[in-house]
Amino acid sequence: MDEFEKEQVAVEPEVAPEVEPEVTPEVEPEVEPAAEPAAEVEPVSEPEPEPEAEPEEPSEFDKLQQKFDELNNTYNELLNNYNAVNEKIESANSEIEQLRASNTTLQETVNAYEAKFAAIELQNKNSLIEKYEKVLSEEEIMPIKDTAKDFSYDELESKLAVIFANKQMAGSEEESKKVPLPEPEQENEFALLMRKYRK
């Protein structure tokens, strides 16, 4: 505090505080309240729905996590499908190997039967040629004998039969062109006896 303020404080006379008299509060008589008229009933209006709070957008991490889960599920599904297809392929390969083994066995059996059939057919062809060698000349049968393997038994038999038939027909024509000679007369017993004695 500076000096000026000290002086002012000193100059002011001291005043004693006034004491106010005590006042008792007046009590008002109780009055019954008048009946209020019936209030009109206002229709209850439905409260307006509060606007739905917009869902919080998922964070970038949540979006990436969700995509990762989807991709992981797709990967697992594709892996399962791949494994299933591989199992089917292995099963099919196994069946193919079994079929190949069966096919090889069957082919060997067929080849054995074909070889037996060829041997029997060759034997029958040779027998047929031998039979016709007795009635045909060497020149007639040689071309057929050399190419016998190219023909079936039936074809070979047909060719040989045609050659034989042509030869028979040619021989018949030659015989028909010959002039028949009269048969010599039979000598009687006397002439035979005389011939014996002439010697």
PDB file of C-alpha atoms in Angstrom:
ATOM      1  CA  MET A   1       0.000   0.000   0.000  1.00  0.00           C
ATOM      2  CA  ASP A   2       1.231   3.440  -0.781  1.00  0.00           C
ATOM      3  CA  GLU A   3       1.016   6.509   1.523  1.00  0.00           C
ATOM      4  CA  PHE A   4      -2.025   8.102  -0.083  1.00  0.00           C
ATOM      5  CA  GLU A   5      -4.127   5.073   0.618  1.00  0.00           C
ATOM      6  CA  LYS A   6      -2.951   5.012   4.182  1.00  0.00           C
ATOM      7  CA  GLU A   7      -4.109   8.531   4.682  1.00  0.00           C
ATOM      8  CA  GLN A   8      -7.531   7.852   3.272  1.00  0.00           C
ATOM      9  CA  VAL A   9      -7.987   4.912   5.501  1.00  0.00           C
ATOM     10  CA  ALA A  10      -7.074   7.011   8.472  1.00  0.00           C
ATOM     11  CA  VAL A  11      -9.507   9.832   7.666  1.00  0.00           C
ATOM     12  CA  GLU A  12     -12.669   7.819   7.458  1.00  0.00           C
ATOM     13  CA  PRO A  13     -14.576   7.677  10.751  1.00  0.00           C
ATOM     14  CA  GLU A  14     -15.387   4.383  12.142  1.00  0.00           C
ATOM     15  CA  VAL A  15     -19.063   3.501  11.884  1.00  0.00           C
ATOM     16  CA  ALA A  16     -20.630   0.814  13.969  1.00  0.00           C
ATOM     17  CA  PRO A  17     -22.662  -1.725  12.072  1.00  0.00           C
ATOM     18  CA  GLU A  18     -26.418  -1.364  12.258  1.00  0.00           C
ATOM     19  CA  VAL A  19     -28.392  -4.221  13.654  1.00  0.00           C
ATOM     20  CA  GLU A  20     -31.693  -4.924  11.938  1.00  0.00           C
ATOM     21  CA  PRO A  21     -34.711  -5.836  14.026  1.00  0.00           C
ATOM     22  CA  GLU A  22     -35.967  -9.368  13.763  1.00  0.00           C
ATOM     23  CA  VAL A  23     -39.029  -9.782  11.593  1.00  0.00           C
ATOM     24  CA  THR A  24     -41.333 -12.672  12.158  1.00  0.00           C
ATOM     25  CA  PRO A  25     -42.819 -14.005   9.016  1.00  0.00           C
ATOM     26  CA  GLU A  26     -46.543 -13.752   8.589  1.00  0.00           C
ATOM     27  CA  VAL A  27     -48.313 -17.016   8.062  1.00  0.00           C
ATOM     28  CA  GLU A  28     -50.941 -16.954   5.354  1.00  0.00           C
ATOM     29  CA  PRO A  29     -54.056 -18.971   5.923  1.00  0.00           C
ATOM     30  CA  GLU A  30     -54.181 -22.142   3.868  1.00  0.00           C
ATOM     31  CA  VAL A  31     -56.584 -21.917   0.954  1.00  0.00           C
ATOM     32  CA  GLU A  32     -57.846 -24.946  -0.752  1.00  0.00           C
ATOM     33  CA  PRO A  33     -57.019 -24.835  -4.356  1.00  0.00           C
ATOM     34  CA  ALA A  34     -59.937 -24.488  -6.687  1.00  0.00           C
ATOM     35  CA  ALA A  35     -60.713 -27.481  -8.823  1.00  0.00           C
ATOM     36  CA  GLU A  36     -58.986 -27.155 -12.055  1.00  0.00           C
ATOM     37  CA  PRO A  37     -60.998 -27.763 -15.159  1.00  0.00           C
ATOM     38  CA  ALA A  38     -60.327 -31.166 -16.826  1.00  0.00           C
ATOM     39  CA  ALA A  39     -57.410 -30.817 -19.039  1.00  0.00           C
ATOM     40  CA  GLU A  40     -57.883 -31.753 -22.633  1.00  0.00           C
ATOM     41  CA  VAL A  41     -56.196 -35.008 -23.476  1.00  0.00           C
ATOM     42  CA  GLU A  42     -53.691 -34.457 -26.123  1.00  0.00           C
ATOM     43  CA  PRO A  43     -53.109 -37.355 -28.484  1.00  0.00           C
ATOM     44  CA  VAL A  44     -49.928 -39.138 -27.759  1.00  0.00           C
ATOM     45  CA  SER A  45     -47.705 -38.770 -30.689  1.00  0.00           C
ATOM     46  CA  GLU A  46     -45.109 -41.362 -31.317  1.00  0.00           C
ATOM     47  CA  PRO A  47     -41.713 -40.057 -30.686  1.00  0.00           C
ATOM     48  CA  GLU A  48     -39.808 -39.509 -33.836  1.00  0.00           C
ATOM     49  CA  PRO A  49     -37.319 -42.229 -34.289  1.00  0.00           C
ATOM     50  CA  GLU A  50     -33.904 -41.125 -33.586  1.00  0.00           C
ATOM     51  CA  PRO A  51     -31.796 -41.268 -36.680  1.00  0.00           C
ATOM     52  CA  GLU A  52     -29.802 -44.442 -36.627  1.00  0.00           C
ATOM     53  CA  ALA A  53     -26.297 -43.835 -35.800  1.00  0.00           C
ATOM     54  CA  GLU A  54     -24.232 -44.528 -38.843  1.00  0.00           C
ATOM     55  CA  PRO A  55     -22.217 -47.638 -38.295  1.00  0.00           C
ATOM     56  CA  GLU A  56     -18.654 -46.928 -37.813  1.00  0.00           C
ATOM     57  CA  GLU A  57     -16.698 -47.684 -40.928  1.00  0.00           C
ATOM     58  CA  PRO A  58     -14.302 -50.510 -40.331  1.00  0.00           C
ATOM     59  CA  SER A  59     -10.738 -49.512 -40.184  1.00  0.00           C
ATOM     60  CA  GLU A  60      -8.341 -50.213 -43.014  1.00  0.00           C
ATOM     61  CA  PHE A  61      -6.793 -53.040 -41.002  1.00  0.00           C
ATOM     62  CA  ASP A  62     -10.219 -54.679 -40.507  1.00  0.00           C
ATOM     63  CA  LYS A  63     -10.905 -54.455 -44.253  1.00  0.00           C
ATOM     64  CA  LEU A  64      -7.571 -56.021 -45.077  1.00  0.00           C
ATOM     65  CA  GLN A  65      -8.081 -58.694 -42.429  1.00  0.00           C
ATOM     66  CA  GLN A  66     -11.495 -59.548 -43.911  1.00  0.00           C
ATOM     67  CA  LYS A  67     -10.036 -59.768 -47.440  1.00  0.00           C
ATOM     68  CA  PHE A  68      -7.210 -61.912 -46.143  1.00  0.00           C
ATOM     69  CA  ASP A  69      -9.700 -64.295 -44.480  1.00  0.00           C
ATOM     70  CA  GLU A  70     -11.754 -64.522 -47.697  1.00  0.00           C
ATOM     71  CA  LEU A  71      -8.662 -65.215 -49.766  1.00  0.00           C
ATOM     72  CA  ASN A  72      -7.464 -67.757 -47.236  1.00  0.00           C
ATOM     73  CA  ASN A  73     -10.826 -69.577 -47.369  1.00  0.00           C
ATOM     74  CA  THR A  74     -10.742 -69.534 -51.177  1.00  0.00           C
ATOM     75  CA  TYR A  75      -7.177 -70.836 -51.144  1.00  0.00           C
ATOM     76  CA  ASN A  76      -8.118 -73.680 -48.774  1.00  0.00           C
ATOM     77  CA  GLU A  77     -11.111 -74.594 -50.941  1.00  0.00           C
ATOM     78  CA  LEU A  78      -8.974 -74.604 -54.093  1.00  0.00           C
ATOM     79  CA  LEU A  79      -6.308 -76.660 -52.338  1.00  0.00           C
ATOM     80  CA  ASN A  80      -8.921 -79.231 -51.297  1.00  0.00           C
ATOM     81  CA  ASN A  81     -10.253 -79.371 -54.866  1.00  0.00           C
ATOM     82  CA  TYR A  82      -6.714 -79.745 -56.208  1.00  0.00           C
ATOM     83  CA  ASN A  83      -6.000 -82.621 -53.821  1.00  0.00           C
ATOM     84  CA  ALA A  84      -9.285 -84.317 -54.751  1.00  0.00           C
ATOM     85  CA  VAL A  85      -8.482 -84.013 -58.462  1.00  0.00           C
ATOM     86  CA  ASN A  86      -4.968 -85.372 -57.877  1.00  0.00           C
ATOM     87  CA  GLU A  87      -6.419 -88.391 -56.083  1.00  0.00           C
ATOM     88  CA  LYS A  88      -8.811 -88.994 -58.993  1.00  0.00           C
ATOM     89  CA  ILE A  89      -5.945 -88.700 -61.488  1.00  0.00           C
ATOM     90  CA  GLU A  90      -3.824 -91.176 -59.505  1.00  0.00           C
ATOM     91  CA  SER A  91      -6.770 -93.560 -59.335  1.00  0.00           C
ATOM     92  CA  ALA A  92      -7.374 -93.188 -63.087  1.00  0.00           C
ATOM     93  CA  ASN A  93      -3.664 -93.764 -63.806  1.00  0.00           C
ATOM     94  CA  SER A  94      -3.766 -96.916 -61.710  1.00  0.00           C
ATOM     95  CA  GLU A  95      -6.814 -98.161 -63.629  1.00  0.00           C
ATOM     96  CA  ILE A  96      -5.116 -97.314 -66.936  1.00  0.00           C
ATOM     97  CA  GLU A  97      -2.042 -99.323 -65.928  1.00  0.00           C
ATOM     98  CA  GLN A  98      -4.255-102.285 -65.023  1.00  0.00           C
ATOM     99  CA  LEU A  99      -6.073-101.995 -68.352  1.00  0.00           C
ATOM    100  CA  ARG A 100      -2.772-101.809 -70.214  1.00  0.00           C
ATOM    101  CA  ALA A 101      -1.551-104.958 -68.454  1.00  0.00           C
ATOM    102  CA  SER A 102      -4.828-106.740 -69.307  1.00  0.00           C
ATOM    103  CA  ASN A 103      -4.597-105.504 -72.898  1.00  0.00           C
ATOM    104  CA  THR A 104      -1.038-106.809 -73.204  1.00  0.00           C
ATOM    105  CA  THR A 105      -2.095-110.198 -71.878  1.00  0.00           C
ATOM    106  CA  LEU A 106      -5.070-110.351 -74.235  1.00  0.00           C
ATOM    107  CA  GLN A 107      -2.933-109.243 -77.185  1.00  0.00           C
ATOM    108  CA  GLU A 108      -0.425-112.014 -76.441  1.00  0.00           C
ATOM    109  CA  THR A 109      -3.283-114.538 -76.301  1.00  0.00           C
ATOM    110  CA  VAL A 110      -4.709-113.262 -79.600  1.00  0.00           C
ATOM    111  CA  ASN A 111      -1.265-113.399 -81.227  1.00  0.00           C
ATOM    112  CA  ALA A 112      -0.817-116.996 -80.037  1.00  0.00           C
ATOM    113  CA  TYR A 113      -4.206-118.002 -81.473  1.00  0.00           C
ATOM    114  CA  GLU A 114      -3.494-116.183 -84.740  1.00  0.00           C
ATOM    115  CA  ALA A 115      -0.143-117.985 -85.029  1.00  0.00           C
ATOM    116  CA  LYS A 116      -1.859-121.350 -84.434  1.00  0.00           C
ATOM    117  CA  PHE A 117      -4.564-120.497 -86.973  1.00  0.00           C
ATOM    118  CA  ALA A 118      -1.933-119.422 -89.550  1.00  0.00           C
ATOM    119  CA  ALA A 119       0.016-122.655 -89.007  1.00  0.00           C
ATOM    120  CA  ILE A 120      -3.121-124.790 -89.427  1.00  0.00           C
ATOM    121  CA  GLU A 121      -4.170-122.832 -92.546  1.00  0.00           C
ATOM    122  CA  LEU A 122      -0.671-123.207 -94.066  1.00  0.00           C
ATOM    123  CA  GLN A 123      -0.782-126.947 -93.414  1.00  0.00           C
ATOM    124  CA  ASN A 124      -4.223-127.182 -95.077  1.00  0.00           C
ATOM    125  CA  LYS A 125      -3.002-125.130 -98.074  1.00  0.00           C
ATOM    126  CA  ASN A 126       0.036-127.399 -98.494  1.00  0.00           C
ATOM    127  CA  SER A 127      -2.201-130.483 -98.373  1.00  0.00           C
ATOM    128  CA  LEU A 128      -4.480-128.969-101.013  1.00  0.00           C
ATOM    129  CA  ILE A 129      -1.546-128.119-103.308  1.00  0.00           C
ATOM    130  CA  GLU A 130      -0.138-131.654-102.905  1.00  0.00           C
ATOM    131  CA  LYS A 131      -3.522-133.077-103.915  1.00  0.00           C
ATOM    132  CA  TYR A 132      -3.640-130.948-107.075  1.00  0.00           C
ATOM    133  CA  GLU A 133       0.035-131.655-107.917  1.00  0.00           C
ATOM    134  CA  LYS A 134      -1.050-135.195-108.791  1.00  0.00           C
ATOM    135  CA  VAL A 135      -3.509-134.021-111.455  1.00  0.00           C
ATOM    136  CA  LEU A 136      -1.886-130.760-112.708  1.00  0.00           C
ATOM    137  CA  SER A 137       1.417-130.203-114.455  1.00  0.00           C
ATOM    138  CA  GLU A 138       4.376-128.420-112.837  1.00  0.00           C
ATOM    139  CA  GLU A 139       3.886-125.307-115.037  1.00  0.00           C
ATOM    140  CA  GLU A 140       0.220-125.045-114.042  1.00  0.00           C
ATOM    141  CA  ILE A 141       0.703-125.381-110.305  1.00  0.00           C
ATOM    142  CA  MET A 142       3.980-123.419-109.777  1.00  0.00           C
ATOM    143  CA  PRO A 143       2.490-119.878-110.007  1.00  0.00           C
ATOM    144  CA  ILE A 144      -0.208-120.846-107.489  1.00  0.00           C
ATOM    145  CA  LYS A 145       2.293-122.578-105.185  1.00  0.00           C
ATOM    146  CA  ASP A 146       4.562-119.484-105.065  1.00  0.00           C
ATOM    147  CA  THR A 147       1.723-117.096-104.149  1.00  0.00           C
ATOM    148  CA  ALA A 148      -0.222-119.454-101.865  1.00  0.00           C
ATOM    149  CA  LYS A 149       0.549-117.334 -98.762  1.00  0.00           C
ATOM    150  CA  ASP A 150      -1.252-114.334-100.312  1.00  0.00           C
ATOM    151  CA  PHE A 151      -4.546-116.212-100.609  1.00  0.00           C
ATOM    152  CA  SER A 152      -6.912-117.683 -98.075  1.00  0.00           C
ATOM    153  CA  TYR A 153      -7.586-121.414 -98.180  1.00  0.00           C
ATOM    154  CA  ASP A 154     -10.919-120.905 -99.972  1.00  0.00           C
ATOM    155  CA  GLU A 155      -9.381-118.585-102.604  1.00  0.00           C
ATOM    156  CA  LEU A 156      -6.547-121.033-103.212  1.00  0.00           C
ATOM    157  CA  GLU A 157      -8.964-123.929-103.575  1.00  0.00           C
ATOM    158  CA  SER A 158     -11.068-121.922-106.051  1.00  0.00           C
ATOM    159  CA  LYS A 159      -8.023-121.069-108.222  1.00  0.00           C
ATOM    160  CA  LEU A 160      -6.793-124.669-108.287  1.00  0.00           C
ATOM    161  CA  ALA A 161     -10.289-125.963-109.051  1.00  0.00           C
ATOM    162  CA  VAL A 162     -10.644-123.519-111.976  1.00  0.00           C
ATOM    163  CA  ILE A 163      -7.241-124.542-113.406  1.00  0.00           C
ATOM    164  CA  PHE A 164      -8.168-128.203-113.064  1.00  0.00           C
ATOM    165  CA  ALA A 165     -11.593-127.661-114.670  1.00  0.00           C
ATOM    166  CA  ASN A 166     -10.045-125.736-117.605  1.00  0.00           C
ATOM    167  CA  LYS A 167      -7.540-128.575-118.136  1.00  0.00           C
ATOM    168  CA  GLN A 168     -10.327-131.167-118.097  1.00  0.00           C
ATOM    169  CA  MET A 169     -12.388-129.173-120.586  1.00  0.00           C
ATOM    170  CA  ALA A 170      -9.390-128.727-122.893  1.00  0.00           C
ATOM    171  CA  GLY A 171      -8.667-132.456-122.733  1.00  0.00           C
ATOM    172  CA  SER A 172     -12.289-133.274-123.605  1.00  0.00           C
ATOM    173  CA  GLU A 173     -12.141-131.025-126.667  1.00  0.00           C
ATOM    174  CA  GLU A 174      -8.959-132.718-127.894  1.00  0.00           C
ATOM    175  CA  GLU A 175     -10.503-136.155-127.475  1.00  0.00           C
ATOM    176  CA  SER A 176     -13.585-135.092-129.368  1.00  0.00           C
ATOM    177  CA  LYS A 177     -11.385-133.942-132.306  1.00  0.00           C
ATOM    178  CA  LYS A 178      -9.642-137.352-132.600  1.00  0.00           C
ATOM    179  CA  VAL A 179     -10.999-139.747-135.215  1.00  0.00           C
ATOM    180  CA  PRO A 180     -11.960-142.981-133.592  1.00  0.00           C
ATOM    181  CA  LEU A 181     -10.028-145.975-134.927  1.00  0.00           C
ATOM    182  CA  PRO A 182     -11.800-149.232-135.378  1.00  0.00           C
ATOM    183  CA  GLU A 183     -10.956-151.804-132.829  1.00  0.00           C
ATOM    184  CA  PRO A 184      -8.910-154.698-134.155  1.00  0.00           C
ATOM    185  CA  GLU A 185     -10.886-157.792-134.770  1.00  0.00           C
ATOM    186  CA  GLN A 186     -10.582-160.524-132.269  1.00  0.00           C
ATOM    187  CA  GLU A 187      -8.677-163.423-133.597  1.00  0.00           C
ATOM    188  CA  ASN A 188     -10.292-166.746-133.160  1.00  0.00           C
ATOM    189  CA  GLU A 189      -8.624-169.613-131.376  1.00  0.00           C
ATOM    190  CA  PHE A 190      -7.514-171.310-134.586  1.00  0.00           C
ATOM    191  CA  ALA A 191      -5.673-168.201-135.758  1.00  0.00           C
ATOM    192  CA  LEU A 192      -3.946-167.892-132.384  1.00  0.00           C
ATOM    193  CA  LEU A 193      -2.895-171.484-132.539  1.00  0.00           C
ATOM    194  CA  MET A 194      -1.519-171.052-136.014  1.00  0.00           C
ATOM    195  CA  ARG A 195       0.476-167.986-135.011  1.00  0.00           C
ATOM    196  CA  LYS A 196       2.113-169.991-132.239  1.00  0.00           C
ATOM    197  CA  TYR A 197       3.272-172.625-134.628  1.00  0.00           C
ATOM    198  CA  ARG A 198       4.629-170.203-137.141  1.00  0.00           C
ATOM    199  CA  LYS A 199       7.295-169.027-134.838  1.00  0.00           C
TER     200      LYS A 199
END
